[in-house]
mmCIF file of C-alpha atoms in Angstrom:
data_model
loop_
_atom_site.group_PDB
_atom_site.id
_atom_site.type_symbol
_atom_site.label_atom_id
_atom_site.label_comp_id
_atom_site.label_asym_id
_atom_site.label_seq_id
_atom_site.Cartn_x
_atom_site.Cartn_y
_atom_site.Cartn_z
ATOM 1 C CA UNK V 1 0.000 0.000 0.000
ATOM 2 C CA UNK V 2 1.137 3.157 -1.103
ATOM 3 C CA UNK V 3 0.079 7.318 -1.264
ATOM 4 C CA UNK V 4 -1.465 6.079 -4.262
ATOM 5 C CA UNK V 5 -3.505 3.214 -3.666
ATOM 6 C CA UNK V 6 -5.773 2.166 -0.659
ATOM 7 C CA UNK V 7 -7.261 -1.440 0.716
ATOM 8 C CA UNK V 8 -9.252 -2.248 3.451
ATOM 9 C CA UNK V 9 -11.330 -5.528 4.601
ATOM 10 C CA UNK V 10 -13.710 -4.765 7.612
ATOM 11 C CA UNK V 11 -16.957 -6.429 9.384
ATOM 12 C CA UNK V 12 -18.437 -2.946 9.711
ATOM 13 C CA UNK V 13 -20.069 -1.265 7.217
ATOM 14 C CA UNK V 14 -18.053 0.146 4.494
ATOM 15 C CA UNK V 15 -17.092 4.201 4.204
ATOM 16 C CA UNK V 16 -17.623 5.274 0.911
ATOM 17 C CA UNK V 17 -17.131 8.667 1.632
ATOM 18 C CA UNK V 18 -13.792 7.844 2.603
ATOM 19 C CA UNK V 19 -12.588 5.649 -0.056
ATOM 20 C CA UNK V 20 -13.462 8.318 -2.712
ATOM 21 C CA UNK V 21 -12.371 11.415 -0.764
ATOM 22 C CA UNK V 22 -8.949 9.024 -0.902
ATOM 23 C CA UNK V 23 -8.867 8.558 -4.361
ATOM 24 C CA UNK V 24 -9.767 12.263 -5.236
ATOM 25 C CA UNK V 25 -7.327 15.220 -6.160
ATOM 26 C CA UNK V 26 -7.807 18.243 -7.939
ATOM 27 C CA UNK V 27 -5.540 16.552 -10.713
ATOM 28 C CA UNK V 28 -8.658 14.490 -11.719
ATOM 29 C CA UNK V 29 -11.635 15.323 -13.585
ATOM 30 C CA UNK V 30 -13.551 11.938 -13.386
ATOM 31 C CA UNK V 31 -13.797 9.416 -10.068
ATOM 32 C CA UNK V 32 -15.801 6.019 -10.512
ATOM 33 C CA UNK V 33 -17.108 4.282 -7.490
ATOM 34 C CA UNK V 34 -18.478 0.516 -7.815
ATOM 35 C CA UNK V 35 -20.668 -0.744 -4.794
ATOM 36 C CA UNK V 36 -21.279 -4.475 -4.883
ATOM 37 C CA UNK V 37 -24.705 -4.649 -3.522
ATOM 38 C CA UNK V 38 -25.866 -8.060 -1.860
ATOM 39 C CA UNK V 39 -29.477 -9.038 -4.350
ATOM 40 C CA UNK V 40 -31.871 -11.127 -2.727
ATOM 41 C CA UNK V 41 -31.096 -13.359 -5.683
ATOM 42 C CA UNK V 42 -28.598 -15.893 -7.588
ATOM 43 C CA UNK V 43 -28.888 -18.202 -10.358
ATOM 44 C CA UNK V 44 -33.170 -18.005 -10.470
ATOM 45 C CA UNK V 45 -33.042 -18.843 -6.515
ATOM 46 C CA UNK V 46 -34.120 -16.463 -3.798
ATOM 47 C CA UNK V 47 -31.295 -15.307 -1.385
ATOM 48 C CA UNK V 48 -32.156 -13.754 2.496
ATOM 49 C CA UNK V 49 -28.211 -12.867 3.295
ATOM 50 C CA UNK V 50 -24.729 -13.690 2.604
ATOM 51 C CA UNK V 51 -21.496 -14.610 5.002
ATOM 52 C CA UNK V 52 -17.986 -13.556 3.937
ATOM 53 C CA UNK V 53 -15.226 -15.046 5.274
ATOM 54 C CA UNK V 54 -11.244 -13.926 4.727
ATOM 55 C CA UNK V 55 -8.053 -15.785 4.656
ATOM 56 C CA UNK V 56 -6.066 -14.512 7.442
ATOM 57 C CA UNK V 57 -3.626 -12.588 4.438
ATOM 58 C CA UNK V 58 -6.857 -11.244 2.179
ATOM 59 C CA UNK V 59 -5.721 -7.846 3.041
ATOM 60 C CA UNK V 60 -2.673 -7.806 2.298
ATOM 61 C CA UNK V 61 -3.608 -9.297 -1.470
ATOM 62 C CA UNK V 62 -6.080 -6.836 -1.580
ATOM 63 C CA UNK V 63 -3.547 -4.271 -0.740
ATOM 64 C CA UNK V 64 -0.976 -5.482 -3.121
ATOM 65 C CA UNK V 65 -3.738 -5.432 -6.264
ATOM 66 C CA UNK V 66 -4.535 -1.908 -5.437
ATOM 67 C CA UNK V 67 -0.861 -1.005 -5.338
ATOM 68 C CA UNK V 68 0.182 -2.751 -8.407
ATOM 69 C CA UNK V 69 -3.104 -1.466 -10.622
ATOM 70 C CA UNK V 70 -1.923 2.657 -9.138
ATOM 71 C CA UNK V 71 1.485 1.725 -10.539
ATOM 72 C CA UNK V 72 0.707 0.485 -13.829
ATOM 73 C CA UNK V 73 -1.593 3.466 -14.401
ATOM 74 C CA UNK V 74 -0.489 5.766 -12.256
ATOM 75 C CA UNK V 75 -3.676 6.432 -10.701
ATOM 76 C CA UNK V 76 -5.073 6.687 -7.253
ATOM 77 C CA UNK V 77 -7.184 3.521 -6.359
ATOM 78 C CA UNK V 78 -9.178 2.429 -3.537
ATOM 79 C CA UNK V 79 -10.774 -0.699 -2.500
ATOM 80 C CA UNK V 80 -13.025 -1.925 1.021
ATOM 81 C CA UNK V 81 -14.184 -5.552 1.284
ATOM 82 C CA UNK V 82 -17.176 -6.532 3.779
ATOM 83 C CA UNK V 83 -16.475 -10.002 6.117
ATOM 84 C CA UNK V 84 -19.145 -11.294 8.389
ATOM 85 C CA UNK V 85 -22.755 -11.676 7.872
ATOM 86 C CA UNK V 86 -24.394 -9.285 5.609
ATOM 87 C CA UNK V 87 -28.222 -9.241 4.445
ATOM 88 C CA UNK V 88 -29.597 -7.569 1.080
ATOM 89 C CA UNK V 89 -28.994 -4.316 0.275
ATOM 90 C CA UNK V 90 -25.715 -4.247 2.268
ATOM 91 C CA UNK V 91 -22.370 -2.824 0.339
ATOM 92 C CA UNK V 92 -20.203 -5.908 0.376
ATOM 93 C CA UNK V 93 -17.785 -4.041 -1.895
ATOM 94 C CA UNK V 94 -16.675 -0.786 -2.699
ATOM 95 C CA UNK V 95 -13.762 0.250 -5.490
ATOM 96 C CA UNK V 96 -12.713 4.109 -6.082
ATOM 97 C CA UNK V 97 -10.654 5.100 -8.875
ATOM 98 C CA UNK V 98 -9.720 8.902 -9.866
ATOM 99 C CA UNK V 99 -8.311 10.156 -13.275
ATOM 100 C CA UNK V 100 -8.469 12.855 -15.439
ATOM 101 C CA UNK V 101 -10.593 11.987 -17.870
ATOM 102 C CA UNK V 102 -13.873 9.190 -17.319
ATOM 103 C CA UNK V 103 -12.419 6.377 -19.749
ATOM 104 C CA UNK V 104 -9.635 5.437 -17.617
ATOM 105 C CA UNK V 105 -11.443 5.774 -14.909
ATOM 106 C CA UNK V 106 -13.846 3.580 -15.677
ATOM 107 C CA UNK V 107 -11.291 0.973 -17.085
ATOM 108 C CA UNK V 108 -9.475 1.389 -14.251
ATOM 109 C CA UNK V 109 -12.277 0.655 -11.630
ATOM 110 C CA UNK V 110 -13.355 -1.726 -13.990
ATOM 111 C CA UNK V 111 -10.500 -3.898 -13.866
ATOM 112 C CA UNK V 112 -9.987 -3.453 -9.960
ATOM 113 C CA UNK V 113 -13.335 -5.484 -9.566
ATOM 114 C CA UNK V 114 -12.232 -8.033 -11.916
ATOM 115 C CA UNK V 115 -9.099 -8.326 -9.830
ATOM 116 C CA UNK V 116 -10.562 -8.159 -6.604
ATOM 117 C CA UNK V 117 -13.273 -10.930 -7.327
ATOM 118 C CA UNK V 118 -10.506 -13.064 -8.822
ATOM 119 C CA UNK V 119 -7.523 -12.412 -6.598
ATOM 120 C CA UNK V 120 -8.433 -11.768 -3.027
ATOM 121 C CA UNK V 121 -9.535 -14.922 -0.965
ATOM 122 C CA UNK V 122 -12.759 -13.760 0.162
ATOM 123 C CA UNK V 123 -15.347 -15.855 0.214
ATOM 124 C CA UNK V 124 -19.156 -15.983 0.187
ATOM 125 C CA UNK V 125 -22.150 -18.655 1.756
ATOM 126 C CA UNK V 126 -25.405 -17.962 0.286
ATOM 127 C CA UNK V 127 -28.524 -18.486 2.891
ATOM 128 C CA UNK V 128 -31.326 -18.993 0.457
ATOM 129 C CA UNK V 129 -34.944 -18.410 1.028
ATOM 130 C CA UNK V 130 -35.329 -22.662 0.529
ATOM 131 C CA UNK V 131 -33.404 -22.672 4.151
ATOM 132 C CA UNK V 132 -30.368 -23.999 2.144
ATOM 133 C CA UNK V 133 -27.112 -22.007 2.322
ATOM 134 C CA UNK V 134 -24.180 -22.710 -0.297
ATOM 135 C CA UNK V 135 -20.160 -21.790 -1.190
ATOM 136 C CA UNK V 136 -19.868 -19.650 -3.673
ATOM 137 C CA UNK V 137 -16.700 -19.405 -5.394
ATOM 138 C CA UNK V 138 -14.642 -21.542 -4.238
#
């Protein structure tokens, strides 16, 4: 982690406010925040909440994604990851990115997701409405 880049994993509820006002600087003319909203469903099948559980190091590969994408594009970028139990409509993630102009930032904060989703071990149990809960993703 770095002036430039930003990540957090927390069982409270996320601070978008924060994350952006991190990733903002009067250098920039566009900043793109993603929330990752939990849906009350997946795959046609109702869901009531979600559990997220972290490896003991997901911060510090959530750190090191955020540090390397700021390098390679020399942007500011900043990410916050949800762990515990979470119910619909809670922010499970949130990704800021700030550059001058909107197309990089949106490529940018684009391809944090990706990397996020694919790269941090973070993962999620389903509770679904049938009473059944289920891994997801791993």
């Amino acid at each position: 982690m770095g002036d430039r880049s930003l990540g957090l994993i927390d069982e409270r509820p996320l601070d978008r406010a924060a994350l952006e006002a991190f990733v903002r600087s009067s250098a920039d003319g566009a900043v793109v925040v993603f929330e990752g909203v939990i849906r009350d469903h997946d795959h046609g099948e109702g869901v009531s909440a979600l559990d997220y559980s972290a490896h003991p190091e997901a911060l510090g590969f959530l750190e090191r994604i955020c540090g390397q994408l700021a390098e390679e594009t020399g942007l500011r970028v900043a990410a916050a990851h949800r762990v515990g139990a979470l119910v619909v409509g809670d922010v499970a993630l949130i990704a800021a990115v700030a550059a001058p102009h909107r197309t990089e930032a949106f490529t940018a904060c684009a391809e944090l997701v990706q990397r996020i989703k694919t790269g941090v071990p973070i993962w999620k149990r389903q509770h679904l409405a049938s009473g059944a809960t289920e891994w997801v993703g791993l």
